[in-house]
Amino acid sequence: MKKIFTLASLLFSILSFSQSTTVVISQVYPGGGSGVAGVTYKNDYVELHNISAVTQNISGFSLQYGSSTGNFGNSAAQIFTFPAATTIPAGGYLLVQLGTPGTAGANLPVTPDFSSTNLSMSAASGKVALVNNAVAVGCGATATPCTIPSPAFIDVVAYGACNNAEGGASVNNNVALPANTNGCVRRTNGCTETDNNNADFDVVVNPVPRNSASTIVSCAAAPTPVLSISSPLAAFGNTCINTTAGPNSFTISGTNLTNANVTVGALSGYTYSTTSGGTYTTTLSLIQPSGTFSQQIFVKFTPTAVQSYNGNIPVGGGGASAVNVAASGAGVNTLPTVVSGAASAVTQVSATVAGTIPSIGCSAITANYGIEYSTTSGFANGAGTPVLSTNLAAGSFTSGLSGLAPATTYYYHAFASNAGGTAYGTELNFTTASLNPTITVTALTAFGNVCINTTAGPNSFTITGSNLTASDVAVAALAGYTYSTNAGGPYTGSLSLNHPAGSYSQQIFVRFTPTNVQTYNGNIAVGGGGVAVNVNVPASGAGVNTTPTVTTGSASAITQTTATAAGAIPATGCTALTVYGIEYSTTNGFPNGGGTAVASTNLAGGNFTSALSGLTANTTYYYHAYATNAGGTSYGVQQSFTTAAPILSVTALNPFGTVCVNTTAGPNSFTITGTGLSNVTIQVGALTGFTYSTTSGGAYTPTLALTQPGGAYSQQIFVKFTPILVQSYNGNIPVSGGGSAGTTNVAVIGSGVNTLATVSTGTVAGSNNNSVVLNGSVAANGCANVTTYGIEYSGINGFLSGNGTQVPSNNLAGGNFSSTLTGLVQGATYYYKAYAANSGGTSYGLQQSFTVPAIAAGFHLYPSPVERGTTVRITVDGVTPGYYGLLLYDTEGRLVFQKDMNIQVNFINQLITIPATLQTGIYRAYLVNYKERIGLQTILVQ
């Protein structure tokens, strides 16, 4: 029962408390824990409220109570510590039930978040502090007031006539609370915090406790929603009208937003999407969950008019002020870019003039493009004579100008039109030819290298003359060359060509016939027709006597001693082949002609092979192809190959499986095969447990050394396996030698075992109420003879082998045996299994069971008659444990034998020996205990 304290007077410590901005004590109810009639609740409680905008962790904080003039937390009973992981969400409450329940009042209407028997508070006056640790603050008494503000104090509430109140005035203005029904409740749902207890709290008739499940009441002011553009929108620049540029992008960032949609407003010429490849629309409405928000906006620009489209894209929503995104772009309709080209094929009356269009501008080129010309330098665009072209390809075109005046300078520029208008190139000029006689020639293709005493060609050049006189046109001689006006001849060392005056054109065919190995480069002079200076036609050719062209091919069919090497002769040279083949050596980079030559005779389609023999195994050979004609011998590039190494291979060895220790299995066998071997001895290495021989019935040894002559070799190896331990003998038999690289392994599998006997548990052969005969059998002895065998039994189902009672047997015959079990308990179930042991251990059959027959009801003594000196069995069912006696009386009523028994079970099943001294005859047998006769039976003793 809580004592009610009435304080007559109180001396206040007027202290400065800092205003809490995180967690405050929002209710104090000290009226519980009493038996006062009308009390509201059975328990005191303290309620906390998180007035901040974020979750607060108060793990390890404590509530510390002090009397009106005492210290806070003056004893352990005045401190309650919050456990680890205690948090209060923003605007949330936490309810702590305190003290011992009273006999009056109701339970709290909501479930407390924590309960403690500590902090039984005075109903009239007291103080409670929320402290940021669990150590008693050690102050608060009138003589030792607390220094506040202090980092340890989160909030303090004093009520009634109490010191250490915030603002110097306790709740209820320093007057004791009027009744156990009242509590201190912070105003505005726990949000009022002016650092004055009396101003911050109401004293209400009905306290209103709230727990962590109660409705959250936020005290923190809502943050201002803000929208910003975290990356600007790049300018689009000039864009052809009715085309689309972009996407460029900008990024919207938002903080403290409401869940209202963020909108991207319209701006003429621009469309938006949230993905680069998405659908673009003139506006966007972006759903966002409130709070923080970020979205990249992709923008495309499609101008439809020649104008500026600069402006601002408005972005708003989410409760924030709108922001603008500067957008820059212009619609244009540009003309083509035109470049005037060179003039060619200029005659007295015509010319061909070129132009190019590097860029078509904003629209397609129309049919209006070509060359405009005039005899006036600097003539205005559009003021000359236009000659349209129709051969525009890859941006280039030409126009043929005709009807020109000889020896006249013409000025020209290219032009081209699109939907935006017509553009012109820079002005250029050319001069038409005069009427003087002229001869021009085309180039003569070079003849190159030509075998001596053979004829190449014809190649040709063309003579073109203009304004010629009637004198013949002459083609002068040049050593090695002959000419004709027809491809088929005849060909002569020079030509004199008749022609009419004026224009003239003639193709001249040329043949080249060298007679020496030398160059025949020179000029063929062409003159006449009134031309003052001869025109030269450069001629180029050389006489050669070339050797064959030879290519070295690959090597194939490589063995230890032979190989086939290939070659090719793409060209035979200037004369017929005389010999060809392969030359080889063991020296890398050996000189041409410095190796061993192997001629070939199988040239076909330019390809041949040579068979190389007598080679050394495992040796690198270098080789090249060669071919000879009258001009000399040519060689291919050096190649190489390596002859095969000697090879040892082995067949598989059949597994030996499991073999009893100290016995021999086999022989199994494997075969060694060798090719290209040297005459080095072949070794068959040792492997524990295995011996070898080259004949099935021969002497077996742990290793073999096999002499062989080299070359091809084959030998069957016989293997026996003799384990001496119970273990795996798996491994590899190493085979090496004969010049082969490394070791070839023969995998071998075998294990040494010492197997147990195979035992089967048999059936019950016969039983009575104290004994049974059980059968067993030994199907196989295992790796050693059986030494002991019998039956093991127990009263425990599933008993472990070896943990029962063993009854050995000695009657094994034909694999079968039996054991007699005695001393059994009537009506009991026994479990048994056969066993047999050899030197490897003991094996067991499967568990079987039997139940001993129950003894018959009543008193029984058998056999009768019974011989003197032998036993009889006495059975009785349903007795009480205790002392019993078997009494034998003769025919004269005399007691001649007595056997006492101490029975501890509810039946008797005993063997009793009849004295050998007892006379033959009929006796009455009585079974008695200390208070009655149990049974009577007559027995004949012989």
mmCIF file of C-alpha atoms in Angstrom, residues 614-875:
data_model
loop_
_atom_site.group_PDB
_atom_site.id
_atom_site.type_symbol
_atom_site.label_atom_id
_atom_site.label_comp_id
_atom_site.label_asym_id
_atom_site.label_seq_id
_atom_site.Cartn_x
_atom_site.Cartn_y
_atom_site.Cartn_z
ATOM 1 C CA GLY A 614 66.215 -42.912 -92.446
ATOM 2 C CA LEU A 615 65.337 -40.182 -89.911
ATOM 3 C CA THR A 616 66.103 -40.232 -86.192
ATOM 4 C CA ALA A 617 63.257 -40.446 -83.687
ATOM 5 C CA ASN A 618 62.347 -37.420 -81.560
ATOM 6 C CA THR A 619 64.526 -35.099 -83.698
ATOM 7 C CA THR A 620 63.686 -31.702 -85.240
ATOM 8 C CA TYR A 621 64.368 -31.455 -88.972
ATOM 9 C CA TYR A 622 64.499 -28.237 -91.019
ATOM 10 C CA TYR A 623 63.586 -28.306 -94.719
ATOM 11 C CA HIS A 624 62.735 -26.222 -97.795
ATOM 12 C CA ALA A 625 61.441 -26.964 -101.287
ATOM 13 C CA TYR A 626 63.655 -26.315 -104.319
ATOM 14 C CA ALA A 627 63.294 -26.234 -108.132
ATOM 15 C CA THR A 628 65.783 -25.659 -110.977
ATOM 16 C CA ASN A 629 65.439 -24.365 -114.554
ATOM 17 C CA ALA A 630 67.951 -22.907 -117.043
ATOM 18 C CA GLY A 631 68.000 -19.681 -115.039
ATOM 19 C CA GLY A 632 69.111 -21.398 -111.814
ATOM 20 C CA THR A 633 67.708 -22.907 -108.610
ATOM 21 C CA SER A 634 65.081 -21.313 -106.321
ATOM 22 C CA TYR A 635 64.285 -22.283 -102.711
ATOM 23 C CA GLY A 636 61.165 -21.937 -100.585
ATOM 24 C CA VAL A 637 61.045 -20.599 -97.028
ATOM 25 C CA GLN A 638 62.433 -22.977 -94.382
ATOM 26 C CA GLN A 639 59.895 -25.073 -92.417
ATOM 27 C CA SER A 640 60.445 -27.688 -89.738
ATOM 28 C CA PHE A 641 58.966 -30.850 -88.200
ATOM 29 C CA THR A 642 59.902 -33.177 -85.347
ATOM 30 C CA THR A 643 59.917 -36.942 -85.731
ATOM 31 C CA ALA A 644 57.784 -38.914 -83.356
ATOM 32 C CA ALA A 645 59.213 -39.943 -79.986
ATOM 33 C CA PRO A 646 59.369 -43.635 -79.047
ATOM 34 C CA ILE A 647 55.942 -44.662 -77.741
ATOM 35 C CA LEU A 648 55.122 -47.090 -74.981
ATOM 36 C CA SER A 649 51.476 -48.017 -74.444
ATOM 37 C CA VAL A 650 49.766 -50.511 -72.156
ATOM 38 C CA THR A 651 46.425 -52.294 -72.100
ATOM 39 C CA ALA A 652 44.166 -52.278 -69.045
ATOM 40 C CA LEU A 653 44.650 -54.707 -66.159
ATOM 41 C CA ASN A 654 41.443 -56.362 -64.909
ATOM 42 C CA PRO A 655 40.667 -55.488 -61.259
ATOM 43 C CA PHE A 656 41.518 -58.145 -58.610
ATOM 44 C CA GLY A 657 38.681 -56.989 -56.370
ATOM 45 C CA THR A 658 38.762 -58.105 -52.731
ATOM 46 C CA VAL A 659 41.195 -60.861 -51.776
ATOM 47 C CA CYS A 660 41.649 -62.513 -48.371
ATOM 48 C CA VAL A 661 44.893 -61.433 -46.705
ATOM 49 C CA ASN A 662 47.854 -63.796 -47.043
ATOM 50 C CA THR A 663 46.334 -65.455 -50.118
ATOM 51 C CA THR A 664 47.284 -64.945 -53.759
ATOM 52 C CA ALA A 665 44.906 -63.986 -56.575
ATOM 53 C CA GLY A 666 45.619 -64.079 -60.313
ATOM 54 C CA PRO A 667 47.350 -63.995 -62.532
ATOM 55 C CA ASN A 668 45.646 -61.187 -64.445
ATOM 56 C CA SER A 669 47.631 -59.574 -67.255
ATOM 57 C CA PHE A 670 48.305 -56.482 -69.358
ATOM 58 C CA THR A 671 50.289 -56.015 -72.574
ATOM 59 C CA ILE A 672 53.114 -53.551 -73.245
ATOM 60 C CA THR A 673 53.326 -52.289 -76.849
ATOM 61 C CA GLY A 674 56.160 -50.103 -78.187
ATOM 62 C CA THR A 675 56.813 -48.332 -81.486
ATOM 63 C CA GLY A 676 59.999 -46.590 -82.570
ATOM 64 C CA LEU A 677 61.775 -47.626 -79.389
ATOM 65 C CA SER A 678 65.460 -47.327 -78.623
ATOM 66 C CA ASN A 679 67.208 -50.439 -77.262
ATOM 67 C CA VAL A 680 67.032 -49.174 -73.667
ATOM 68 C CA THR A 681 65.661 -51.832 -71.239
ATOM 69 C CA ILE A 682 61.954 -51.541 -70.407
ATOM 70 C CA GLN A 683 61.282 -51.426 -66.670
ATOM 71 C CA VAL A 684 58.136 -52.622 -64.885
ATOM 72 C CA GLY A 685 58.288 -50.909 -61.479
ATOM 73 C CA ALA A 686 57.287 -52.171 -58.055
ATOM 74 C CA LEU A 687 53.842 -51.729 -56.466
ATOM 75 C CA THR A 688 53.181 -53.103 -52.970
ATOM 76 C CA GLY A 689 51.177 -56.341 -53.012
ATOM 77 C CA PHE A 690 51.847 -57.194 -56.672
ATOM 78 C CA THR A 691 54.412 -59.413 -58.464
ATOM 79 C CA TYR A 692 55.076 -59.931 -62.193
ATOM 80 C CA SER A 693 56.177 -62.518 -64.716
ATOM 81 C CA THR A 694 56.410 -62.729 -68.512
ATOM 82 C CA THR A 695 54.727 -66.164 -68.437
ATOM 83 C CA SER A 696 51.620 -67.259 -66.617
ATOM 84 C CA GLY A 697 53.364 -70.113 -64.782
ATOM 85 C CA GLY A 698 56.796 -68.474 -64.420
ATOM 86 C CA ALA A 699 58.619 -67.046 -61.450
ATOM 87 C CA TYR A 700 56.983 -63.840 -60.140
ATOM 88 C CA THR A 701 59.108 -60.913 -58.934
ATOM 89 C CA PRO A 702 58.316 -57.401 -57.570
ATOM 90 C CA THR A 703 59.921 -55.742 -60.661
ATOM 91 C CA LEU A 704 60.861 -56.661 -64.231
ATOM 92 C CA ALA A 705 63.702 -55.488 -66.535
ATOM 93 C CA LEU A 706 62.808 -56.364 -70.131
ATOM 94 C CA THR A 707 65.578 -56.426 -72.720
ATOM 95 C CA GLN A 708 64.416 -55.471 -76.234
ATOM 96 C CA PRO A 709 66.187 -54.595 -79.513
ATOM 97 C CA GLY A 710 64.398 -51.310 -80.221
ATOM 98 C CA GLY A 711 61.794 -50.508 -82.863
ATOM 99 C CA ALA A 712 58.473 -52.338 -82.510
ATOM 100 C CA TYR A 713 57.951 -54.340 -79.315
ATOM 101 C CA SER A 714 55.099 -56.271 -77.580
ATOM 102 C CA GLN A 715 55.103 -58.248 -74.305
ATOM 103 C CA GLN A 716 52.286 -59.672 -72.143
ATOM 104 C CA ILE A 717 52.905 -59.155 -68.410
ATOM 105 C CA PHE A 718 51.225 -61.496 -65.868
ATOM 106 C CA VAL A 719 50.381 -60.052 -62.436
ATOM 107 C CA LYS A 720 49.579 -61.764 -59.118
ATOM 108 C CA PHE A 721 48.092 -60.038 -56.053
ATOM 109 C CA THR A 722 49.035 -61.132 -52.469
ATOM 110 C CA PRO A 723 47.652 -58.742 -49.804
ATOM 111 C CA ILE A 724 49.028 -59.041 -46.278
ATOM 112 C CA LEU A 725 46.926 -56.302 -44.640
ATOM 113 C CA VAL A 726 43.283 -55.333 -44.630
ATOM 114 C CA GLN A 727 43.548 -52.234 -46.811
ATOM 115 C CA SER A 728 43.251 -50.889 -50.352
ATOM 116 C CA TYR A 729 46.123 -51.731 -52.693
ATOM 117 C CA ASN A 730 44.874 -49.516 -55.530
ATOM 118 C CA GLY A 731 47.682 -47.791 -57.420
ATOM 119 C CA ASN A 732 49.662 -47.597 -60.638
ATOM 120 C CA ILE A 733 52.294 -50.006 -61.972
ATOM 121 C CA PRO A 734 54.951 -47.777 -63.640
ATOM 122 C CA VAL A 735 56.253 -48.850 -67.070
ATOM 123 C CA SER A 736 59.175 -46.921 -68.632
ATOM 124 C CA GLY A 737 62.214 -47.199 -70.857
ATOM 125 C CA GLY A 738 62.832 -47.851 -74.541
ATOM 126 C CA GLY A 739 63.618 -44.162 -75.004
ATOM 127 C CA SER A 740 60.000 -43.134 -74.408
ATOM 128 C CA ALA A 741 59.334 -39.912 -72.526
ATOM 129 C CA GLY A 742 58.112 -40.208 -68.940
ATOM 130 C CA THR A 743 56.336 -43.163 -67.356
ATOM 131 C CA THR A 744 53.230 -45.014 -68.515
ATOM 132 C CA ASN A 745 51.031 -46.188 -65.653
ATOM 133 C CA VAL A 746 48.947 -49.352 -65.494
ATOM 134 C CA ALA A 747 46.028 -48.779 -63.110
ATOM 135 C CA VAL A 748 45.537 -51.677 -60.707
ATOM 136 C CA ILE A 749 42.652 -52.221 -58.291
ATOM 137 C CA GLY A 750 42.660 -54.652 -55.391
ATOM 138 C CA SER A 751 41.952 -54.767 -51.667
ATOM 139 C CA GLY A 752 43.046 -57.020 -48.835
ATOM 140 C CA VAL A 753 40.157 -58.232 -46.701
ATOM 141 C CA ASN A 754 39.626 -60.531 -43.749
ATOM 142 C CA THR A 755 35.885 -61.169 -44.090
ATOM 143 C CA LEU A 756 33.693 -62.369 -41.287
ATOM 144 C CA ALA A 757 31.508 -65.433 -41.371
ATOM 145 C CA THR A 758 28.050 -65.156 -42.949
ATOM 146 C CA VAL A 759 25.515 -65.952 -40.240
ATOM 147 C CA SER A 760 21.736 -66.413 -40.326
ATOM 148 C CA THR A 761 19.429 -66.448 -37.305
ATOM 149 C CA GLY A 762 17.093 -69.473 -37.342
ATOM 150 C CA THR A 763 13.718 -70.297 -35.872
ATOM 151 C CA VAL A 764 12.607 -71.678 -32.483
ATOM 152 C CA ALA A 765 12.988 -75.474 -32.450
ATOM 153 C CA GLY A 766 11.158 -76.140 -29.189
ATOM 154 C CA SER A 767 10.225 -74.308 -25.970
ATOM 155 C CA ASN A 768 8.523 -74.620 -22.591
ATOM 156 C CA ASN A 769 7.914 -72.161 -19.819
ATOM 157 C CA ASN A 770 11.581 -71.985 -18.772
ATOM 158 C CA SER A 771 13.736 -73.039 -21.757
ATOM 159 C CA VAL A 772 13.921 -72.890 -25.539
ATOM 160 C CA VAL A 773 15.965 -74.418 -28.363
ATOM 161 C CA LEU A 774 17.023 -71.874 -31.061
ATOM 162 C CA ASN A 775 18.549 -72.569 -34.487
ATOM 163 C CA GLY A 776 21.290 -70.762 -36.415
ATOM 164 C CA SER A 777 23.383 -71.355 -39.535
ATOM 165 C CA VAL A 778 26.803 -70.400 -40.979
ATOM 166 C CA ALA A 779 26.488 -69.984 -44.738
ATOM 167 C CA ALA A 780 30.180 -69.087 -45.258
ATOM 168 C CA ASN A 781 33.252 -69.064 -42.977
ATOM 169 C CA GLY A 782 34.698 -65.834 -44.487
ATOM 170 C CA CYS A 783 38.480 -65.521 -44.799
ATOM 171 C CA ALA A 784 39.199 -67.854 -41.824
ATOM 172 C CA ASN A 785 37.572 -70.865 -40.144
ATOM 173 C CA VAL A 786 34.835 -70.291 -37.597
ATOM 174 C CA THR A 787 36.152 -70.781 -34.047
ATOM 175 C CA THR A 788 33.043 -70.138 -31.909
ATOM 176 C CA TYR A 789 29.338 -69.896 -32.673
ATOM 177 C CA GLY A 790 25.981 -69.903 -30.890
ATOM 178 C CA ILE A 791 23.001 -67.756 -29.908
ATOM 179 C CA GLU A 792 23.089 -64.340 -28.166
ATOM 180 C CA TYR A 793 19.873 -63.143 -26.510
ATOM 181 C CA SER A 794 18.465 -60.272 -24.424
ATOM 182 C CA GLY A 795 15.197 -58.967 -23.080
ATOM 183 C CA ILE A 796 15.867 -55.648 -24.854
ATOM 184 C CA ASN A 797 14.490 -55.157 -28.355
ATOM 185 C CA GLY A 798 17.226 -54.005 -30.718
ATOM 186 C CA PHE A 799 20.021 -54.794 -28.238
ATOM 187 C CA LEU A 800 23.522 -54.077 -29.535
ATOM 188 C CA SER A 801 25.467 -57.067 -30.855
ATOM 189 C CA GLY A 802 27.820 -58.307 -28.128
ATOM 190 C CA ASN A 803 25.718 -56.787 -25.315
ATOM 191 C CA GLY A 804 23.436 -59.810 -24.819
ATOM 192 C CA THR A 805 23.909 -63.198 -23.159
ATOM 193 C CA GLN A 806 25.807 -65.619 -25.405
ATOM 194 C CA VAL A 807 24.977 -69.346 -25.346
ATOM 195 C CA PRO A 808 27.743 -71.151 -27.312
ATOM 196 C CA SER A 809 26.951 -74.219 -29.399
ATOM 197 C CA ASN A 810 29.097 -77.209 -30.433
ATOM 198 C CA ASN A 811 26.785 -79.066 -32.776
ATOM 199 C CA LEU A 812 27.584 -77.369 -36.147
ATOM 200 C CA ALA A 813 26.786 -79.803 -38.952
ATOM 201 C CA GLY A 814 26.152 -78.935 -42.612
ATOM 202 C CA GLY A 815 26.321 -75.247 -41.687
ATOM 203 C CA ASN A 816 23.488 -75.558 -39.109
ATOM 204 C CA PHE A 817 23.589 -75.506 -35.298
ATOM 205 C CA SER A 818 21.325 -74.960 -32.275
ATOM 206 C CA SER A 819 21.623 -73.637 -28.712
ATOM 207 C CA THR A 820 19.434 -74.356 -25.689
ATOM 208 C CA LEU A 821 18.522 -71.386 -23.523
ATOM 209 C CA THR A 822 17.443 -72.134 -19.939
ATOM 210 C CA GLY A 823 16.422 -70.178 -16.879
ATOM 211 C CA LEU A 824 13.901 -68.142 -18.811
ATOM 212 C CA VAL A 825 10.979 -66.270 -17.317
ATOM 213 C CA GLN A 826 7.543 -67.581 -18.165
ATOM 214 C CA GLY A 827 5.470 -65.293 -20.403
ATOM 215 C CA ALA A 828 8.497 -63.040 -21.148
ATOM 216 C CA THR A 829 9.543 -61.998 -24.681
ATOM 217 C CA TYR A 830 13.227 -62.465 -25.612
ATOM 218 C CA TYR A 831 15.217 -61.201 -28.595
ATOM 219 C CA TYR A 832 18.007 -63.247 -30.113
ATOM 220 C CA LYS A 833 20.454 -63.499 -33.006
ATOM 221 C CA ALA A 834 22.907 -66.140 -34.183
ATOM 222 C CA TYR A 835 26.658 -65.325 -34.049
ATOM 223 C CA ALA A 836 29.881 -66.850 -35.340
ATOM 224 C CA ALA A 837 33.517 -65.730 -34.894
ATOM 225 C CA ASN A 838 36.683 -66.247 -36.965
ATOM 226 C CA SER A 839 40.063 -64.515 -36.804
ATOM 227 C CA GLY A 840 38.538 -61.469 -38.498
ATOM 228 C CA GLY A 841 35.958 -60.942 -35.733
ATOM 229 C CA THR A 842 32.378 -61.827 -34.863
ATOM 230 C CA SER A 843 29.404 -61.509 -37.186
ATOM 231 C CA TYR A 844 25.712 -61.653 -36.302
ATOM 232 C CA GLY A 845 22.481 -62.682 -37.959
ATOM 233 C CA LEU A 846 19.302 -60.646 -37.968
ATOM 234 C CA GLN A 847 17.432 -60.278 -34.675
ATOM 235 C CA GLN A 848 14.475 -62.622 -34.072
ATOM 236 C CA SER A 849 12.213 -62.974 -30.999
ATOM 237 C CA PHE A 850 10.216 -65.545 -29.055
ATOM 238 C CA THR A 851 7.895 -65.499 -26.057
ATOM 239 C CA VAL A 852 8.218 -68.080 -23.240
ATOM 240 C CA PRO A 853 4.945 -69.930 -22.718
ATOM 241 C CA ALA A 854 3.126 -68.917 -19.526
ATOM 242 C CA ILE A 855 2.886 -71.562 -16.798
ATOM 243 C CA ALA A 856 -0.469 -73.314 -16.387
ATOM 244 C CA ALA A 857 -2.938 -72.097 -13.781
ATOM 245 C CA GLY A 858 -2.829 -73.831 -10.367
ATOM 246 C CA PHE A 859 -0.193 -75.952 -8.631
ATOM 247 C CA HIS A 860 1.790 -78.386 -10.821
ATOM 248 C CA LEU A 861 4.695 -80.704 -10.011
ATOM 249 C CA TYR A 862 6.307 -82.729 -12.803
ATOM 250 C CA PRO A 863 7.508 -85.128 -14.009
ATOM 251 C CA SER A 864 5.787 -87.922 -12.129
ATOM 252 C CA PRO A 865 7.125 -90.467 -11.655
ATOM 253 C CA VAL A 866 10.531 -88.894 -10.921
ATOM 254 C CA GLU A 867 13.788 -90.674 -10.231
ATOM 255 C CA ARG A 868 15.584 -90.112 -6.935
ATOM 256 C CA GLY A 869 18.488 -87.682 -7.243
ATOM 257 C CA THR A 870 16.928 -85.862 -10.235
ATOM 258 C CA THR A 871 14.832 -82.726 -10.404
ATOM 259 C CA VAL A 872 11.194 -81.891 -10.579
ATOM 260 C CA ARG A 873 9.724 -78.549 -11.593
ATOM 261 C CA ILE A 874 7.127 -76.777 -9.515
ATOM 262 C CA THR A 875 4.905 -74.145 -11.155
#
